[in-house]
PDB file of C-alpha atoms in Angstrom:
ATOM      1  CA  MET A   1      -0.034  -0.002   0.040  1.00  0.00           C
ATOM      2  CA  TYR A   2       1.400   3.352  -0.996  1.00  0.00           C
ATOM      3  CA  THR A   3       1.519   6.377   1.360  1.00  0.00           C
ATOM      4  CA  ALA A   4       1.925  10.111   0.942  1.00  0.00           C
ATOM      5  CA  ASP A   5       5.460   9.890   2.328  1.00  0.00           C
ATOM      6  CA  TYR A   6       6.305   7.200  -0.236  1.00  0.00           C
ATOM      7  CA  PHE A   7       5.397   9.528  -3.131  1.00  0.00           C
ATOM      8  CA  VAL A   8       6.986  12.631  -1.577  1.00  0.00           C
ATOM      9  CA  LYS A   9      10.251  10.733  -1.112  1.00  0.00           C
ATOM     10  CA  ASN A  10      10.426   8.673  -4.288  1.00  0.00           C
ATOM     11  CA  LEU A  11       9.253  11.435  -6.613  1.00  0.00           C
ATOM     12  CA  ASN A  12      11.561  14.014  -4.949  1.00  0.00           C
ATOM     13  CA  MET A  13       8.641  16.305  -4.233  1.00  0.00           C
ATOM     14  CA  ILE A  14       9.084  19.673  -2.530  1.00  0.00           C
ATOM     15  CA  PRO A  15       6.656  22.015  -0.742  1.00  0.00           C
ATOM     16  CA  HIS A  16       4.489  24.146  -3.052  1.00  0.00           C
ATOM     17  CA  PRO A  17       3.819  27.804  -2.126  1.00  0.00           C
ATOM     18  CA  GLU A  18       0.033  27.186  -2.464  1.00  0.00           C
ATOM     19  CA  GLY A  19       0.265  24.182  -0.089  1.00  0.00           C
ATOM     20  CA  GLY A  20       0.960  20.506  -0.621  1.00  0.00           C
ATOM     21  CA  PHE A  21       3.986  19.083  -2.497  1.00  0.00           C
ATOM     22  CA  TYR A  22       4.991  19.056  -6.154  1.00  0.00           C
ATOM     23  CA  LYS A  23       7.588  17.907  -8.596  1.00  0.00           C
ATOM     24  CA  GLU A  24       7.889  18.998 -12.206  1.00  0.00           C
ATOM     25  CA  SER A  25       7.601  15.802 -14.223  1.00  0.00           C
ATOM     26  CA  PHE A  26       7.687  16.798 -17.914  1.00  0.00           C
ATOM     27  CA  VAL A  27       8.305  19.920 -19.912  1.00  0.00           C
ATOM     28  CA  SER A  28       7.747  20.284 -23.625  1.00  0.00           C
ATOM     29  CA  ARG A  29      10.907  20.463 -25.791  1.00  0.00           C
ATOM     30  CA  GLU A  30       9.024  22.898 -28.045  1.00  0.00           C
ATOM     31  CA  ASN A  31       8.578  26.597 -27.409  1.00  0.00           C
ATOM     32  CA  ILE A  32       5.796  29.040 -28.371  1.00  0.00           C
ATOM     33  CA  SER A  33       5.678  32.779 -28.598  1.00  0.00           C
ATOM     34  CA  ASP A  34       3.133  34.812 -26.662  1.00  0.00           C
ATOM     35  CA  ARG A  35       1.388  35.796 -29.934  1.00  0.00           C
ATOM     36  CA  GLY A  36      -2.173  34.570 -29.802  1.00  0.00           C
ATOM     37  CA  LEU A  37      -1.924  33.542 -26.107  1.00  0.00           C
ATOM     38  CA  ASN A  38      -3.447  35.154 -23.052  1.00  0.00           C
ATOM     39  CA  VAL A  39      -0.082  35.573 -21.451  1.00  0.00           C
ATOM     40  CA  GLU A  40       2.788  38.000 -21.993  1.00  0.00           C
ATOM     41  CA  SER A  41       6.304  36.887 -22.393  1.00  0.00           C
ATOM     42  CA  GLU A  42       9.479  38.717 -23.422  1.00  0.00           C
ATOM     43  CA  GLU A  43      10.688  35.524 -25.051  1.00  0.00           C
ATOM     44  CA  SER A  44       9.311  32.227 -26.190  1.00  0.00           C
ATOM     45  CA  ARG A  45       7.981  29.830 -23.559  1.00  0.00           C
ATOM     46  CA  LYS A  46       7.738  26.123 -23.228  1.00  0.00           C
ATOM     47  CA  LEU A  47       4.656  24.841 -25.088  1.00  0.00           C
ATOM     48  CA  TRP A  48       3.381  22.936 -21.983  1.00  0.00           C
ATOM     49  CA  SER A  49       4.547  21.625 -18.595  1.00  0.00           C
ATOM     50  CA  SER A  50       3.352  18.985 -16.215  1.00  0.00           C
ATOM     51  CA  ILE A  51       3.767  18.323 -12.506  1.00  0.00           C
ATOM     52  CA  TYR A  52       2.921  15.773  -9.891  1.00  0.00           C
ATOM     53  CA  PHE A  53       0.920  17.390  -7.035  1.00  0.00           C
ATOM     54  CA  LEU A  54       0.137  15.824  -3.673  1.00  0.00           C
ATOM     55  CA  LEU A  55      -2.009  16.837  -0.746  1.00  0.00           C
ATOM     56  CA  ARG A  56      -2.074  14.839   2.550  1.00  0.00           C
ATOM     57  CA  ASP A  57      -4.986  14.325   4.957  1.00  0.00           C
ATOM     58  CA  GLY A  58      -6.406  17.676   5.930  1.00  0.00           C
ATOM     59  CA  GLU A  59      -4.144  19.775   3.658  1.00  0.00           C
ATOM     60  CA  VAL A  60      -5.337  22.378   1.144  1.00  0.00           C
ATOM     61  CA  SER A  61      -4.066  24.105  -1.939  1.00  0.00           C
ATOM     62  CA  ASN A  62      -4.824  27.780  -1.303  1.00  0.00           C
ATOM     63  CA  PHE A  63      -6.908  29.874  -3.701  1.00  0.00           C
ATOM     64  CA  HIS A  64      -4.853  31.083  -6.625  1.00  0.00           C
ATOM     65  CA  ARG A  65      -5.257  31.923 -10.294  1.00  0.00           C
ATOM     66  CA  LEU A  66      -3.353  31.122 -13.459  1.00  0.00           C
ATOM     67  CA  LYS A  67      -3.375  32.879 -16.850  1.00  0.00           C
ATOM     68  CA  SER A  68      -3.631  29.523 -18.606  1.00  0.00           C
ATOM     69  CA  ASP A  69      -5.923  26.476 -18.562  1.00  0.00           C
ATOM     70  CA  GLU A  70      -4.821  23.660 -16.171  1.00  0.00           C
ATOM     71  CA  MET A  71      -5.836  20.043 -16.681  1.00  0.00           C
ATOM     72  CA  TRP A  72      -5.867  17.892 -13.501  1.00  0.00           C
ATOM     73  CA  TYR A  73      -5.425  14.093 -13.687  1.00  0.00           C
ATOM     74  CA  TYR A  74      -6.051  11.655 -10.819  1.00  0.00           C
ATOM     75  CA  HIS A  75      -3.231   9.158 -10.066  1.00  0.00           C
ATOM     76  CA  SER A  76      -3.485   7.619  -6.617  1.00  0.00           C
ATOM     77  CA  GLY A  77      -5.035   7.767  -3.157  1.00  0.00           C
ATOM     78  CA  SER A  78      -8.335   9.387  -2.139  1.00  0.00           C
ATOM     79  CA  SER A  79     -10.377  11.747  -4.199  1.00  0.00           C
ATOM     80  CA  LEU A  80      -9.483  15.456  -4.179  1.00  0.00           C
ATOM     81  CA  THR A  81     -12.012  18.310  -4.065  1.00  0.00           C
ATOM     82  CA  ILE A  82     -11.284  21.217  -6.500  1.00  0.00           C
ATOM     83  CA  TYR A  83     -13.060  24.467  -5.782  1.00  0.00           C
ATOM     84  CA  MET A  84     -13.262  27.150  -8.553  1.00  0.00           C
ATOM     85  CA  ILE A  85     -14.707  30.645  -8.621  1.00  0.00           C
ATOM     86  CA  ASN A  86     -15.401  31.621 -12.224  1.00  0.00           C
ATOM     87  CA  PRO A  87     -15.094  35.206 -13.475  1.00  0.00           C
ATOM     88  CA  GLU A  88     -18.820  35.737 -12.803  1.00  0.00           C
ATOM     89  CA  GLY A  89     -18.347  34.821  -9.107  1.00  0.00           C
ATOM     90  CA  GLU A  90     -19.996  31.395  -9.219  1.00  0.00           C
ATOM     91  CA  LEU A  91     -18.517  28.681  -7.025  1.00  0.00           C
ATOM     92  CA  ILE A  92     -17.966  25.361  -8.778  1.00  0.00           C
ATOM     93  CA  THR A  93     -16.912  22.230  -6.924  1.00  0.00           C
ATOM     94  CA  GLU A  94     -15.607  19.080  -8.642  1.00  0.00           C
ATOM     95  CA  GLU A  95     -14.272  15.813  -7.233  1.00  0.00           C
ATOM     96  CA  LEU A  96     -11.132  14.376  -8.817  1.00  0.00           C
ATOM     97  CA  GLY A  97     -11.131  10.629  -8.459  1.00  0.00           C
ATOM     98  CA  LEU A  98     -12.221   7.357  -9.958  1.00  0.00           C
ATOM     99  CA  ASN A  99     -15.585   6.713  -8.271  1.00  0.00           C
ATOM    100  CA  ILE A 100     -17.553   7.773 -11.373  1.00  0.00           C
ATOM    101  CA  GLU A 101     -20.830   6.554  -9.909  1.00  0.00           C
ATOM    102  CA  LYS A 102     -20.433   9.072  -7.040  1.00  0.00           C
ATOM    103  CA  GLY A 103     -19.759  11.908  -9.498  1.00  0.00           C
ATOM    104  CA  GLU A 104     -15.970  11.842  -9.358  1.00  0.00           C
ATOM    105  CA  LYS A 105     -14.043  12.550 -12.563  1.00  0.00           C
ATOM    106  CA  ALA A 106     -10.641  11.221 -13.522  1.00  0.00           C
ATOM    107  CA  GLN A 107      -9.773  14.471 -15.299  1.00  0.00           C
ATOM    108  CA  ILE A 108     -10.855  17.997 -14.510  1.00  0.00           C
ATOM    109  CA  LEU A 109     -10.167  21.221 -16.408  1.00  0.00           C
ATOM    110  CA  VAL A 110      -9.680  24.440 -14.500  1.00  0.00           C
ATOM    111  CA  PRO A 111     -10.148  27.241 -17.124  1.00  0.00           C
ATOM    112  CA  LYS A 112      -7.710  30.153 -17.228  1.00  0.00           C
ATOM    113  CA  ASP A 113      -8.637  33.180 -15.068  1.00  0.00           C
ATOM    114  CA  TYR A 114     -10.667  30.984 -12.565  1.00  0.00           C
ATOM    115  CA  ILE A 115      -9.713  31.417  -8.911  1.00  0.00           C
ATOM    116  CA  PHE A 116      -9.146  27.883  -7.634  1.00  0.00           C
ATOM    117  CA  GLY A 117      -7.802  25.686  -4.848  1.00  0.00           C
ATOM    118  CA  SER A 118      -8.219  22.139  -3.670  1.00  0.00           C
ATOM    119  CA  ALA A 119      -8.617  20.231  -0.437  1.00  0.00           C
ATOM    120  CA  MET A 120      -8.267  16.753   0.944  1.00  0.00           C
ATOM    121  CA  ASN A 121     -11.649  16.163   2.403  1.00  0.00           C
ATOM    122  CA  ASN A 122     -11.086  12.463   2.883  1.00  0.00           C
ATOM    123  CA  GLU A 123      -8.538  10.506   4.861  1.00  0.00           C
ATOM    124  CA  GLY A 124      -5.237   9.643   3.197  1.00  0.00           C
ATOM    125  CA  TYR A 125      -3.609  11.516   0.372  1.00  0.00           C
ATOM    126  CA  ALA A 126      -4.222  12.407  -3.228  1.00  0.00           C
ATOM    127  CA  LEU A 127      -1.550  12.204  -5.894  1.00  0.00           C
ATOM    128  CA  VAL A 128      -2.606  14.040  -9.053  1.00  0.00           C
ATOM    129  CA  GLY A 129      -0.975  15.439 -12.189  1.00  0.00           C
ATOM    130  CA  CYS A 130      -1.467  18.950 -13.507  1.00  0.00           C
ATOM    131  CA  MET A 131      -0.639  20.114 -17.043  1.00  0.00           C
ATOM    132  CA  VAL A 132      -0.527  23.714 -18.084  1.00  0.00           C
ATOM    133  CA  PHE A 133      -0.464  25.255 -21.605  1.00  0.00           C
ATOM    134  CA  PRO A 134       1.652  27.306 -22.267  1.00  0.00           C
ATOM    135  CA  GLY A 135       4.255  25.957 -19.803  1.00  0.00           C
ATOM    136  CA  PHE A 136       3.886  27.105 -16.239  1.00  0.00           C
ATOM    137  CA  GLU A 137       5.859  30.182 -15.061  1.00  0.00           C
ATOM    138  CA  PHE A 138       5.498  31.596 -11.547  1.00  0.00           C
ATOM    139  CA  LYS A 139       4.947  35.034 -13.027  1.00  0.00           C
ATOM    140  CA  ASP A 140       1.552  33.728 -14.188  1.00  0.00           C
ATOM    141  CA  PHE A 141       0.646  32.539 -10.690  1.00  0.00           C
ATOM    142  CA  GLU A 142      -1.429  34.753  -8.365  1.00  0.00           C
ATOM    143  CA  LEU A 143      -1.989  33.644  -4.723  1.00  0.00           C
ATOM    144  CA  PHE A 144      -4.930  35.316  -3.019  1.00  0.00           C
ATOM    145  CA  GLU A 145      -5.305  36.884   0.376  1.00  0.00           C
ATOM    146  CA  ARG A 146      -8.228  35.915   2.589  1.00  0.00           C
ATOM    147  CA  ASP A 147      -9.596  39.455   3.199  1.00  0.00           C
ATOM    148  CA  TYR A 148      -9.620  40.332  -0.468  1.00  0.00           C
ATOM    149  CA  LEU A 149     -11.621  37.225  -1.460  1.00  0.00           C
ATOM    150  CA  VAL A 150     -14.071  37.472   1.476  1.00  0.00           C
ATOM    151  CA  GLU A 151     -14.813  41.069   0.531  1.00  0.00           C
ATOM    152  CA  LYS A 152     -15.277  40.235  -3.130  1.00  0.00           C
ATOM    153  CA  TYR A 153     -17.242  37.001  -2.691  1.00  0.00           C
ATOM    154  CA  PRO A 154     -18.891  37.135   0.768  1.00  0.00           C
ATOM    155  CA  ASN A 155     -21.351  34.358  -0.250  1.00  0.00           C
ATOM    156  CA  HIS A 156     -18.433  31.921  -0.501  1.00  0.00           C
ATOM    157  CA  LYS A 157     -16.900  32.882   2.852  1.00  0.00           C
ATOM    158  CA  LYS A 158     -16.832  29.329   4.335  1.00  0.00           C
ATOM    159  CA  VAL A 159     -14.794  27.945   1.398  1.00  0.00           C
ATOM    160  CA  ILE A 160     -12.598  31.020   1.268  1.00  0.00           C
ATOM    161  CA  LEU A 161     -11.708  30.685   4.981  1.00  0.00           C
ATOM    162  CA  LYS A 162     -10.785  27.039   4.352  1.00  0.00           C
ATOM    163  CA  LEU A 163      -8.594  27.725   1.281  1.00  0.00           C
ATOM    164  CA  THR A 164      -6.705  30.900   2.333  1.00  0.00           C
ATOM    165  CA  ARG A 165      -4.189  31.895   4.920  1.00  0.00           C
TER     166      ARG A 165
END
């Protein structure tokens, strides 16, 4: 039986600024310019990038936003809850996992410009993969403060308190 510690150690994962652990797994050999993309870059960027991401029992990935779509893939452990606030302010909740009959999905897309985070609401851990196009760069990453989100979306206060510091 695998454990969170097994994956953190054997995949050489490190703490992620949003919470949890990550390890870059693959990066495209190809580059792309910012022409036609919703991101700005002074030079070409990697076409795509992919990471392993892991949350342990009770951990969360704090609310953040990317300038690119991010596709999430379930790999191992318990299901993971992904919370998204779309640009219109609607809260969307998805379960990333393999119990399809209970509404879980093995893949979930987080569209660009959505504010999102995730939480381990079950015992154990969740090992997932995340792929971003164009390739992830921290300059496209925006981590949110609690007070700002509560003021902007007071009807989602309970989730915001859970997924912010």
